Short mmCIF file of C-alpha atoms in Angstrom, two decimals:
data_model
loop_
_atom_site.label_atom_id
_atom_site.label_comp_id
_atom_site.label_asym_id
_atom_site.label_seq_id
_atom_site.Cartn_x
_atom_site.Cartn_y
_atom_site.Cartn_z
CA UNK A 1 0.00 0.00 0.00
CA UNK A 2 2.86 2.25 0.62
CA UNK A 3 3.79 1.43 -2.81
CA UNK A 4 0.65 2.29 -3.89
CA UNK A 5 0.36 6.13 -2.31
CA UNK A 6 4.07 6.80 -3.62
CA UNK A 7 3.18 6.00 -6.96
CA UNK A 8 0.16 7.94 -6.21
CA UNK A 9 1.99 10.82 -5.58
CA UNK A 10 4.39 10.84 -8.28
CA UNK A 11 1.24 10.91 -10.34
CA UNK A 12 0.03 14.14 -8.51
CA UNK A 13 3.12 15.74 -9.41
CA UNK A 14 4.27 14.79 -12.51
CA UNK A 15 0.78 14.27 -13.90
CA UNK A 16 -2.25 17.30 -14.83
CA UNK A 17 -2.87 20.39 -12.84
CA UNK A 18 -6.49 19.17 -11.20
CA UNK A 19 -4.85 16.36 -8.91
CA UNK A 20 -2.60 18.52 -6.86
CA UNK A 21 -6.35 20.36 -6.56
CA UNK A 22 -8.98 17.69 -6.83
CA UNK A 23 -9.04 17.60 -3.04
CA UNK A 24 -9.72 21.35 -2.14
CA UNK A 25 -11.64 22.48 -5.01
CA UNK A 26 -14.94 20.45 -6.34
CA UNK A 27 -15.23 20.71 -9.75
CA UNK A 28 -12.75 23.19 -10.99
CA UNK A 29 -12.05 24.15 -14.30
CA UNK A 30 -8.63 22.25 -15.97
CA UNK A 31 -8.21 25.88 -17.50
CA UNK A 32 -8.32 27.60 -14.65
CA UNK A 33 -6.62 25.68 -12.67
CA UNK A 34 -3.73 25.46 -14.77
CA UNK A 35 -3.69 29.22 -15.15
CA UNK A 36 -3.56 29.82 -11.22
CA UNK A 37 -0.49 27.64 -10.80
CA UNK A 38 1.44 29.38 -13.36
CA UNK A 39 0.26 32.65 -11.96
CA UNK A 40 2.05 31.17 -8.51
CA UNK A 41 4.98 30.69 -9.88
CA UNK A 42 5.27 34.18 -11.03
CA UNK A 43 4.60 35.64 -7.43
CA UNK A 44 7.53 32.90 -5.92
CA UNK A 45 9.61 34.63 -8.14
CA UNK A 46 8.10 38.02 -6.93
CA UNK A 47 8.69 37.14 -3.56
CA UNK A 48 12.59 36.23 -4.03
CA UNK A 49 13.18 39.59 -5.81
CA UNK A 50 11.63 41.27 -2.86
CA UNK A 51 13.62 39.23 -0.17
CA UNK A 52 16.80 40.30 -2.66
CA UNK A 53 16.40 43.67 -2.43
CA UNK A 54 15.42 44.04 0.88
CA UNK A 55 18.87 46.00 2.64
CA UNK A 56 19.17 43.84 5.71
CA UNK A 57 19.89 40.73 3.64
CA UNK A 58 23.71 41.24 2.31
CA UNK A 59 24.32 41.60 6.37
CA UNK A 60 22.71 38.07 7.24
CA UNK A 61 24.24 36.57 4.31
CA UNK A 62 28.08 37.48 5.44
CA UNK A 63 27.22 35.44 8.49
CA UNK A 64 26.88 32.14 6.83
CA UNK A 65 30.05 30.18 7.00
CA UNK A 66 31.85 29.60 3.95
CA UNK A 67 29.48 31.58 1.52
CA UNK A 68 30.14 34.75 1.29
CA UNK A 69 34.02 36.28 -0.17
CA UNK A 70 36.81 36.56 2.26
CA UNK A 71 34.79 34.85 5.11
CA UNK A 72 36.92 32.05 4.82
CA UNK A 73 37.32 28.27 3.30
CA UNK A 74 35.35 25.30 2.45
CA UNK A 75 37.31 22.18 2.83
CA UNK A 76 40.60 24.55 2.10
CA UNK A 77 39.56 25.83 -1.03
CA UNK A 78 39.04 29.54 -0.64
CA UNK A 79 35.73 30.52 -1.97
CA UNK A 80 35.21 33.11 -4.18
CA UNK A 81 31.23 34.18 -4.09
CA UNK A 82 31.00 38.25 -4.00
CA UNK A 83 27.33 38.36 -1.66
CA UNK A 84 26.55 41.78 -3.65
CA UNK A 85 26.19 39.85 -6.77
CA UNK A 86 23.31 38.13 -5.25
CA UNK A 87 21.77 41.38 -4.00
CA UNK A 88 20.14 44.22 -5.33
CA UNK A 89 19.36 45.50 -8.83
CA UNK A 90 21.53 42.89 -9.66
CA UNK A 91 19.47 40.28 -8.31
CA UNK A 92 16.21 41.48 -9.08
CA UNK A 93 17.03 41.96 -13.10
CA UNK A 94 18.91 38.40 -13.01
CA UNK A 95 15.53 37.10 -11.48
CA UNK A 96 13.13 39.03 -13.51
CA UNK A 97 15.25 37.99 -16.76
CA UNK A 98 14.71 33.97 -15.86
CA UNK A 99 10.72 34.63 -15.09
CA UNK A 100 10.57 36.09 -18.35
CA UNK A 101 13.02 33.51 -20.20
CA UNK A 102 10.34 30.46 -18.27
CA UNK A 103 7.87 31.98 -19.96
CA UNK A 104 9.04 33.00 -23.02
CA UNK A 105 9.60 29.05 -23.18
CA UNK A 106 6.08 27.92 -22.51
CA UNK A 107 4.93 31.19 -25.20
CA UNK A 108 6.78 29.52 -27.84
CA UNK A 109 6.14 25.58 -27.03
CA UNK A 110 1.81 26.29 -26.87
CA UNK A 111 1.85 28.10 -30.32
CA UNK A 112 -1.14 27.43 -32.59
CA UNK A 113 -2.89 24.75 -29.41
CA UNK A 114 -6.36 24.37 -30.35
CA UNK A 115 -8.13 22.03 -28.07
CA UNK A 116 -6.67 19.67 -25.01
CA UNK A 117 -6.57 16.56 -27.21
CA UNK A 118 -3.32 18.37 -28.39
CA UNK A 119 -0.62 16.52 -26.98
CA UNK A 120 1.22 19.46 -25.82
CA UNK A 121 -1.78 20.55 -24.25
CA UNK A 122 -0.78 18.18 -21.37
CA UNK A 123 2.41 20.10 -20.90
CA UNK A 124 0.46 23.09 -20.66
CA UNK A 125 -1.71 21.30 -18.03
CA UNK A 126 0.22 18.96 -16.28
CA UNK A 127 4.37 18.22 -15.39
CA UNK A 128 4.26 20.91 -12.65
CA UNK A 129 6.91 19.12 -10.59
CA UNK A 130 9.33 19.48 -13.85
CA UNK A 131 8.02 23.04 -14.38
CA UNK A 132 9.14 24.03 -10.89
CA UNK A 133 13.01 22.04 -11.54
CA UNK A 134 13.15 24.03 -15.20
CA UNK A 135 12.24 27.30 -13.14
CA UNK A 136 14.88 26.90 -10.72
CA UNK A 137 17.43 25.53 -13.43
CA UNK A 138 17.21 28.58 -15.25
CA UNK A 139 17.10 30.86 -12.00
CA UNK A 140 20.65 29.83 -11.16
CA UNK A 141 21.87 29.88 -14.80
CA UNK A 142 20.70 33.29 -14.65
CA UNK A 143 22.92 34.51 -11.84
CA UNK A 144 26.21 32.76 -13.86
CA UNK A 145 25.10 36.05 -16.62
CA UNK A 146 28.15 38.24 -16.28
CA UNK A 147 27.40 42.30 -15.69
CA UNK A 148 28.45 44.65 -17.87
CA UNK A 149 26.17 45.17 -21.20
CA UNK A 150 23.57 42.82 -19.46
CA UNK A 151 21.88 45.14 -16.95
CA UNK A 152 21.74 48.18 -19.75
CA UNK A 153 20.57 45.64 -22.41
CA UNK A 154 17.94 43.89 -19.89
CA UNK A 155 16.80 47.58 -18.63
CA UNK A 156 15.19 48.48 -22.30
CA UNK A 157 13.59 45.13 -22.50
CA UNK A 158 11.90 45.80 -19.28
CA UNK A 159 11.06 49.32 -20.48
CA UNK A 160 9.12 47.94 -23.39
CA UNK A 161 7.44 45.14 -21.38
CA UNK A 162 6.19 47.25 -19.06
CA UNK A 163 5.08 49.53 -21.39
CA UNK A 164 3.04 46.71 -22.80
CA UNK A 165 1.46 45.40 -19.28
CA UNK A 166 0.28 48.55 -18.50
CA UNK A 167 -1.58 48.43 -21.46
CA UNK A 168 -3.23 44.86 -20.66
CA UNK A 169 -3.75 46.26 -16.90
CA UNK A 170 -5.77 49.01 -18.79
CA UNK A 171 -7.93 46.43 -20.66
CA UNK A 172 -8.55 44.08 -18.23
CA UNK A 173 -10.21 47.49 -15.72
CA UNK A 174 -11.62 47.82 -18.52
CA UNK A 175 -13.18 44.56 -18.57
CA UNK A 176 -13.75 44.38 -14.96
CA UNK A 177 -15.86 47.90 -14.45
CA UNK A 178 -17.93 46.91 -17.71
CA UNK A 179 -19.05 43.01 -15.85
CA UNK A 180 -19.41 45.60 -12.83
CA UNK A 181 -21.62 47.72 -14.56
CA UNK A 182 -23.60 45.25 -16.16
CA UNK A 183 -24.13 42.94 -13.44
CA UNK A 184 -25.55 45.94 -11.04
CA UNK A 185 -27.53 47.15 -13.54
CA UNK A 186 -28.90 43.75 -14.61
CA UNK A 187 -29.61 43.62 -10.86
CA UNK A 188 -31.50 46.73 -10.67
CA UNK A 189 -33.47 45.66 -13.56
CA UNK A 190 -34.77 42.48 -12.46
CA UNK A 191 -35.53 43.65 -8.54
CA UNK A 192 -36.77 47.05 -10.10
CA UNK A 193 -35.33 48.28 -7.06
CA UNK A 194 -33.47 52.02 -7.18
CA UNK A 195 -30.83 50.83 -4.89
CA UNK A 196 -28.64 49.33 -7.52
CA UNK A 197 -28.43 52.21 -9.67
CA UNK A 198 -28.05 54.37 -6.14
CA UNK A 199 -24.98 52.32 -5.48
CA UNK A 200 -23.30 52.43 -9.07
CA UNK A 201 -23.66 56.54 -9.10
CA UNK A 202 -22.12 56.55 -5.30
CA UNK A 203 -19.28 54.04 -6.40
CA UNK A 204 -18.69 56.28 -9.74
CA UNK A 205 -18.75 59.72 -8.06
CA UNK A 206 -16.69 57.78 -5.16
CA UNK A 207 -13.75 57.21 -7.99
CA UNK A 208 -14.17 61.15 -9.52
CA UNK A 209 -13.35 62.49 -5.59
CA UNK A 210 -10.47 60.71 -5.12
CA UNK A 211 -9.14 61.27 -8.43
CA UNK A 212 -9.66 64.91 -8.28
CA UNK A 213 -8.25 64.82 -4.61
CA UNK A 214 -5.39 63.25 -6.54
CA UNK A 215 -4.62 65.55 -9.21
CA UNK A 216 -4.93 68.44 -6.20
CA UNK A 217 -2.29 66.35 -4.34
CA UNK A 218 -0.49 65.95 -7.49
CA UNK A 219 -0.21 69.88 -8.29
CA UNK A 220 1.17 70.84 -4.69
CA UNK A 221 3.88 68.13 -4.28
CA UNK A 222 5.11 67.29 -7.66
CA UNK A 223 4.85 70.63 -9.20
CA UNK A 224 6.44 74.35 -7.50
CA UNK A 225 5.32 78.25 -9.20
CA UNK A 226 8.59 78.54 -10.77
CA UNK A 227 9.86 75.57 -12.74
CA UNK A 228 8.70 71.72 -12.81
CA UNK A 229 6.81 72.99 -16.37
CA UNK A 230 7.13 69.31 -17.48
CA UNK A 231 5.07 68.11 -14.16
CA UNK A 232 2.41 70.96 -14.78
CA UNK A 233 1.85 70.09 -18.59
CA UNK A 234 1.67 65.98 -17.97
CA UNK A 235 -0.50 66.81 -14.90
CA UNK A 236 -2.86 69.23 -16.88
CA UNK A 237 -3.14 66.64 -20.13
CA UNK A 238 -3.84 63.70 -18.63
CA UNK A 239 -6.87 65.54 -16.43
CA UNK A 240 -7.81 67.14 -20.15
CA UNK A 241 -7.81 63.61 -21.38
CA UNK A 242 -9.52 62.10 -18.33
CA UNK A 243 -12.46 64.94 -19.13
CA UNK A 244 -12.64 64.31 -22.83
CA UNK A 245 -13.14 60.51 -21.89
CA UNK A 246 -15.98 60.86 -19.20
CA UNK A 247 -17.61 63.59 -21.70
CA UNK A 248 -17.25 60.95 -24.62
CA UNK A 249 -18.73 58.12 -22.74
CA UNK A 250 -22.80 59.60 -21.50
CA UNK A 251 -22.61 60.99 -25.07
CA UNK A 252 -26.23 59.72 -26.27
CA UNK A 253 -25.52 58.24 -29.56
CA UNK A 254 -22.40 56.21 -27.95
CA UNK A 255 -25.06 55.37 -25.12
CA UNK A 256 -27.36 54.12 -28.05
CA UNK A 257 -24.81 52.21 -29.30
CA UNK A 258 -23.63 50.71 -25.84
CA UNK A 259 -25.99 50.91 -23.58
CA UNK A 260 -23.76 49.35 -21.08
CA UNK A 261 -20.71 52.34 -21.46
CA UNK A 262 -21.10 54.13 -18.33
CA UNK A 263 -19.39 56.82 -16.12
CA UNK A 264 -18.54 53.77 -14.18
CA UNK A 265 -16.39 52.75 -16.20
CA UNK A 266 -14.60 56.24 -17.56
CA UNK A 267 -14.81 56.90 -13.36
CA UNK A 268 -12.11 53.81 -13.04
CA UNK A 269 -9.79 54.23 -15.94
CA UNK A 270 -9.78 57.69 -14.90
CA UNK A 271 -8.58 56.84 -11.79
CA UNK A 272 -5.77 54.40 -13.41
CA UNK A 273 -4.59 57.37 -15.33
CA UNK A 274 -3.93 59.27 -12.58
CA UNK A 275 -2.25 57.11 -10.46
CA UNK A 276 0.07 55.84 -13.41
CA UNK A 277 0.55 60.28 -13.93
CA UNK A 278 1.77 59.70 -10.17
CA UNK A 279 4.24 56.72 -10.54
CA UNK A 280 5.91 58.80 -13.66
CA UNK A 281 6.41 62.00 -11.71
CA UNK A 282 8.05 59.75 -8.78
CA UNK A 283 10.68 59.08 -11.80
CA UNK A 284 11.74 62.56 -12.60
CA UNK A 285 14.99 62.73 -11.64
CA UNK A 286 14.99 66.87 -10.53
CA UNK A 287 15.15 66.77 -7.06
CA UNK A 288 13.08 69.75 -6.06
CA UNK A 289 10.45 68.26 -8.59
CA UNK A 290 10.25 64.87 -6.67
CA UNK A 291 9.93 64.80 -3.42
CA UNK A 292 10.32 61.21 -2.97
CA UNK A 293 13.73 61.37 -4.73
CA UNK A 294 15.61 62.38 -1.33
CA UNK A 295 14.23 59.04 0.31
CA UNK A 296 15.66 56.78 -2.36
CA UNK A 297 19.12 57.93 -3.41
CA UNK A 298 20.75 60.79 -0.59
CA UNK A 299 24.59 60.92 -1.86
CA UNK A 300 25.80 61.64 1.23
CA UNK A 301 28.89 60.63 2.27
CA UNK A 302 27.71 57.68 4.51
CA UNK A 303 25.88 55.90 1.09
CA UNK A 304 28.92 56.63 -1.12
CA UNK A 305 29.75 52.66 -0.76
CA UNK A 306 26.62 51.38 -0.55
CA UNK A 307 23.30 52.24 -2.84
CA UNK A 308 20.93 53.14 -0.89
CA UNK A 309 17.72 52.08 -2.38
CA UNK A 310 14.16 51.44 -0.86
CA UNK A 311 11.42 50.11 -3.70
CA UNK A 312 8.93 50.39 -0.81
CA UNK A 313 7.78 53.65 -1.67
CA UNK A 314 3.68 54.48 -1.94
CA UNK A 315 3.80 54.42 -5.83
CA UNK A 316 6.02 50.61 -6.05
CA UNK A 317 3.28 49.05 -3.30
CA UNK A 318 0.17 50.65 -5.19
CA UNK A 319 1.69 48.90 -8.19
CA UNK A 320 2.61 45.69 -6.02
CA UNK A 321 -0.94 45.47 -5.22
CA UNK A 322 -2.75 46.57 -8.94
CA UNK A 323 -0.32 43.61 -10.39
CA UNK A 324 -1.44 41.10 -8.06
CA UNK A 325 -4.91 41.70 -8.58
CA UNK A 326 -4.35 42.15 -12.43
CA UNK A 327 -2.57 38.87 -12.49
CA UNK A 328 -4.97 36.70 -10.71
CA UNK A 329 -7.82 38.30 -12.79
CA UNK A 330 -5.82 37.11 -16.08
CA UNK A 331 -6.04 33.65 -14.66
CA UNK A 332 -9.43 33.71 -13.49
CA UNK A 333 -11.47 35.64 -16.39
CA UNK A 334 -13.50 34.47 -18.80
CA UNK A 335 -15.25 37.73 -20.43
CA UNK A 336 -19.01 38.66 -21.65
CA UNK A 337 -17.27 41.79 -23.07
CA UNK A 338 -16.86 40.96 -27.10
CA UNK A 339 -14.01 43.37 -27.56
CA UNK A 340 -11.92 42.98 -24.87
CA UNK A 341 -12.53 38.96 -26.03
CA UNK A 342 -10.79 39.86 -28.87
CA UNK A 343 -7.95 42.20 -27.85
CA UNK A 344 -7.34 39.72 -24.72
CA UNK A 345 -8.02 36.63 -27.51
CA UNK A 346 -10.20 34.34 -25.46
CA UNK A 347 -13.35 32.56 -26.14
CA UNK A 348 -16.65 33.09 -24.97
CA UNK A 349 -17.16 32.39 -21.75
CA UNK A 350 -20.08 29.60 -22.34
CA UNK A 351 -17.37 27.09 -23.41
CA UNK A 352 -17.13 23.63 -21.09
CA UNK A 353 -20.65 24.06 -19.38
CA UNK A 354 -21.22 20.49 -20.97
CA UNK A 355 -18.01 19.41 -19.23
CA UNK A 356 -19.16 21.05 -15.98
CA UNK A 357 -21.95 19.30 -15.63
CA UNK A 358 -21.28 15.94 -16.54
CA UNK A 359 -18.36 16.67 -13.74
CA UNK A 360 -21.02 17.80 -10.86
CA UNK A 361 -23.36 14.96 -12.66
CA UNK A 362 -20.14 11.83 -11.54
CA UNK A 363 -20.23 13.43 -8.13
CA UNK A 364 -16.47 13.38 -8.46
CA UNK A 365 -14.11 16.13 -6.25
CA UNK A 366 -11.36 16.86 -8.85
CA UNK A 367 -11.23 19.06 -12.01
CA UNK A 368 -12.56 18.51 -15.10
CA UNK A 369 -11.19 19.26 -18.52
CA UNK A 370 -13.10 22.17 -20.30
CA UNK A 371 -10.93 22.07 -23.05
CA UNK A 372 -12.24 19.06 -25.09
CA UNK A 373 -13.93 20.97 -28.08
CA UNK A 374 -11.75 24.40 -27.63
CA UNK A 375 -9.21 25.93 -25.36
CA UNK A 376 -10.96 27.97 -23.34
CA UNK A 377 -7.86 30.92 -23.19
CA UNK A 378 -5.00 31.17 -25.93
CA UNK A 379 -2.10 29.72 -24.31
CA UNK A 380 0.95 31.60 -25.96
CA UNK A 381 -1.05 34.95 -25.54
CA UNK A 382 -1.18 34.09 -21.44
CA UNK A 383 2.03 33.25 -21.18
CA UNK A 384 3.11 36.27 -23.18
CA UNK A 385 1.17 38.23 -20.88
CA UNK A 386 3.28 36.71 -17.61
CA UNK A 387 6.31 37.67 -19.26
CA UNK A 388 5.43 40.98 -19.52
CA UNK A 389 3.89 40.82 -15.84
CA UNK A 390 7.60 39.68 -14.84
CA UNK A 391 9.49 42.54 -16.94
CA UNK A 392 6.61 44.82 -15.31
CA UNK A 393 7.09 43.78 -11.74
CA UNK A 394 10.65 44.10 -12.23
CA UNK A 395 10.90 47.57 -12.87
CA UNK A 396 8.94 48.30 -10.27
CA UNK A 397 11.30 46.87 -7.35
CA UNK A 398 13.82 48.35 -8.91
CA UNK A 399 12.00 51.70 -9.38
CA UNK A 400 13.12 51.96 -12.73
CA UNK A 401 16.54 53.10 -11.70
CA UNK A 402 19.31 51.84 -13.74
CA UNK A 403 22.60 51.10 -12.02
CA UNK A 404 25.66 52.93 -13.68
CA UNK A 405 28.85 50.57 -14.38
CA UNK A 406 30.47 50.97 -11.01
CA UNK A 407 27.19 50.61 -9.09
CA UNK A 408 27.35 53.09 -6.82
CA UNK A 409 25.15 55.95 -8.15
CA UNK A 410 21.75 54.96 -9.29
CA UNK A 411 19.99 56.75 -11.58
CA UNK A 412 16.38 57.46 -12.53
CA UNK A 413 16.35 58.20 -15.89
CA UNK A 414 13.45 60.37 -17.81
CA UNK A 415 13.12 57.42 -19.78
CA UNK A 416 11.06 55.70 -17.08
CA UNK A 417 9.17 59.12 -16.77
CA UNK A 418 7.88 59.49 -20.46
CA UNK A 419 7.67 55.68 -21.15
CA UNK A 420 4.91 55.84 -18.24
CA UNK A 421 2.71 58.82 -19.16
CA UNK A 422 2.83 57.28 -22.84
CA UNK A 423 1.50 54.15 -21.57
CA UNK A 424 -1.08 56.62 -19.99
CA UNK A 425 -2.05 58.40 -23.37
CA UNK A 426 -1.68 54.95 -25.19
CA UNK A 427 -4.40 53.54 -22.61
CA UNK A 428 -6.71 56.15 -22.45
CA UNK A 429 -6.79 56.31 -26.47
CA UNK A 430 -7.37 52.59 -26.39
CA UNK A 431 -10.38 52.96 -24.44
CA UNK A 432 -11.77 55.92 -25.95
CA UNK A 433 -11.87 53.09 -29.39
CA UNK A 434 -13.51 50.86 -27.53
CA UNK A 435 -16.33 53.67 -26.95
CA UNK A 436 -16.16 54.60 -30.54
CA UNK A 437 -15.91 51.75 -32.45
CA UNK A 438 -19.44 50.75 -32.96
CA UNK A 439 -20.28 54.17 -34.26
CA UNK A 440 -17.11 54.52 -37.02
CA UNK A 441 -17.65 50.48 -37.83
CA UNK A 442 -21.23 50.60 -38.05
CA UNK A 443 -20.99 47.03 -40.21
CA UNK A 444 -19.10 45.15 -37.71
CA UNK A 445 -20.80 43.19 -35.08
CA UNK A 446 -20.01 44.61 -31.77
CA UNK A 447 -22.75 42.99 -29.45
#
């Protein structure tokens, strides 16, 4: 019998997604499932970076026996392992690079899947124990990368991919306040009650105050009478854009057109604007501009040997906390919103009901596959979107500051500063087509 559970569990891990599952979750979706474990895997890797670039580490490290340079000799042979390469920006791009290179992997293996009878489907779906060894294999490859070009090289990478995922953060609030909206006001429409439609204009005018509060908040610490022009203008075009958006979306014909558009959601992408506005200004690298540059890089005497660097600030948690929530909603979605179906490039959401009953039908606690007839997401385009959640996340521990050659002076560069409020225009244009397109495409089938 011992025999037997061994084998049992070798199955578990070497074999799909739903068995390391089947016992806590009745009836889950093979799709889903699969998508939450990959999802985990980014966060470990999330949670090393932040452990690396935590300050107090290098210390603890230089205690270990034997591990750190100069703290003596294994078995006689002097070691030769400098801690600070295992620390810091370092670290964190070395990390982020081997989260993106995992996933890059999987992108490129799950091309062109249709359904789960594809054989690599079950890669997709199952080996997690492997998945975890190739993960860590590639991890400590990643740390042999020698510095030099690397680190400049790596830092434009992660410039574009974050670029990109806060574009797909963009659709997916999108997505989100429009299955909000809808599902309150189908509420309010079947109970007749006024409550509903109470709560959505409380929620929505909710959003405008704190964005205005915001944009106040914005003006008297990011911006002073004389100077900081560049903080003023981006300041004062994103709240011009943020005003021609919320106009655009009660306009009647785009309400005939959509009946679901709302100040809902032009309330919560307003919102997103701002705060992105708010993480660019941290960036700019004028002192009296940024008042949260003093915190992160004093060059004092004290700091001359060691960068001192804190990714803690407000801006790196609220963006700590908006990619968690972004990257879990990835893995759990499955729209009603046609559009965002095809910018995101998943199906319906009706497929593997069949599947779902026949599982609830057996009585059996595991998960089912929903993937028979069709996959349910498109693989490559999810894994895609974890790479650039890893490039994303890794800019923002590192606060976008590129280390010069000799490490010690760290610099924010207006790069990070312009790629940001871009991303900003980029996102708010995106959204304003989503308003518009059923009016300039009148033949196309929106609904």
């Amino acid at each position: 019998s011992d025999m037997g559970m061994l084998s049992l569990q070798v199955s578990c891990l070497c074999g799909s997604a739903p068995c390391l599952l089947c016992g806590c979750c009745p009836s889950a979706k093979n799709s889903t499932v699969s998508r939450l474990l990959f999802t985990f895997f980014l966060f470990l890797g999330t949670l090393v970076s932040i452990i690396m670039i935590i300050p107090g580490v290098e210390k603890e490290l230089h205690k270990l026996p034997g591990f750190c340079e100069g703290s003596g000799s294994v078995l006689g042979v002097q070691t030769h392992v400098d801690c600070g390469s295992f620390l810091g920006h370092r670290a964190v791009y070395r990390m982020g690079f081997a989260m993106a290179a995992f996933f890059f992997l999987f992108a490129a293996i799950m091309v062109c899947v249709r359904s789960s009878k594809d054989p690599r489907a079950a890669v997709q779906n199952g080996f997690w124990f492997f998945k975890f060894l190739v993960l860590v294999g590639i991890t400590v490859g990643a740390f042999y990368i020698p510095d030099g070009a690397f680190t400049s090289v790596w830092f434009y990478f992660g410039v574009v991919g974050s670029f990109l995922f806060i574009l797909i953060q963009l659709v997916l609030l999108i997505d989100f306040a429009h299955s909000w909206s809808q599902l309150w006001l189908r509420n309010a429409g079947e109970s007749s009650a006024k409550g509903w439609y109470a709560a959505l204009c409380i929620i929505t005018f909710i959003f405008y105050a704190i964005s205005i509060a915001a944009i106040v908040l914005l003006y008297v610490y990011y911006t002073k009478p004389e100077g900081c022009t560049e903080g003023k203008v981006l300041i004062s075009i994103n709240l011009i854009l943020c005003l021609i958006v919320s106009a655009v979306s009660i306009l009647p014909k785009i309400q005939d057109a959509q009946p679901h558009s709302g100040l809902l959601q032009a309330s919560l992408i307003t919102l997103y604007t701002v705060y992105v506005t708010w993480s660019a200004l941290a960036n700019v690298p004028t002192q009296t501009c940024n008042p949260t540059l003093l915190v992160r890089n004093s060059t004092g005497s004290a700091t001359a040997t060691q960068p001192l660097t804190t990714w803690w600030d407000a801006p790196s948690i609220v963006g700590l906390i908006i990619f968690i929530l972004c990257t879990l909603f990835i893995s759990v979605r499955s729209s009603d919103h046609p559009q965002v179906n095809k910018l995101m490039l998943t199906e319906e959401s009706a497929a593997g009901a069949g599947s779902e009953a026949a599982a609830v039908e057996s009585g059996l606690h595991r998960a089912y596959d929903n993937e028979q007839d069709g996959v349910s997401y498109n693989y490559t385009f999810f894994h895609l979107c974890l790479l650039l959640a890893a490039l994303y996340i890794m800019m923002t521990l590192t606060n976008w500051y590129r280390p010069d050659e000799s490490l010690r002076v760290l610099t924010s560069p207006w790069t990070a500063v312009w790629v940001k409020i871009c991303s900003s225009w980029a996102g708010l244009l995106l959204y304003l087509w989503t308003l518009v397109a059923p009016l300039v495409l009148p033949d196309r089938d929106f609904s």
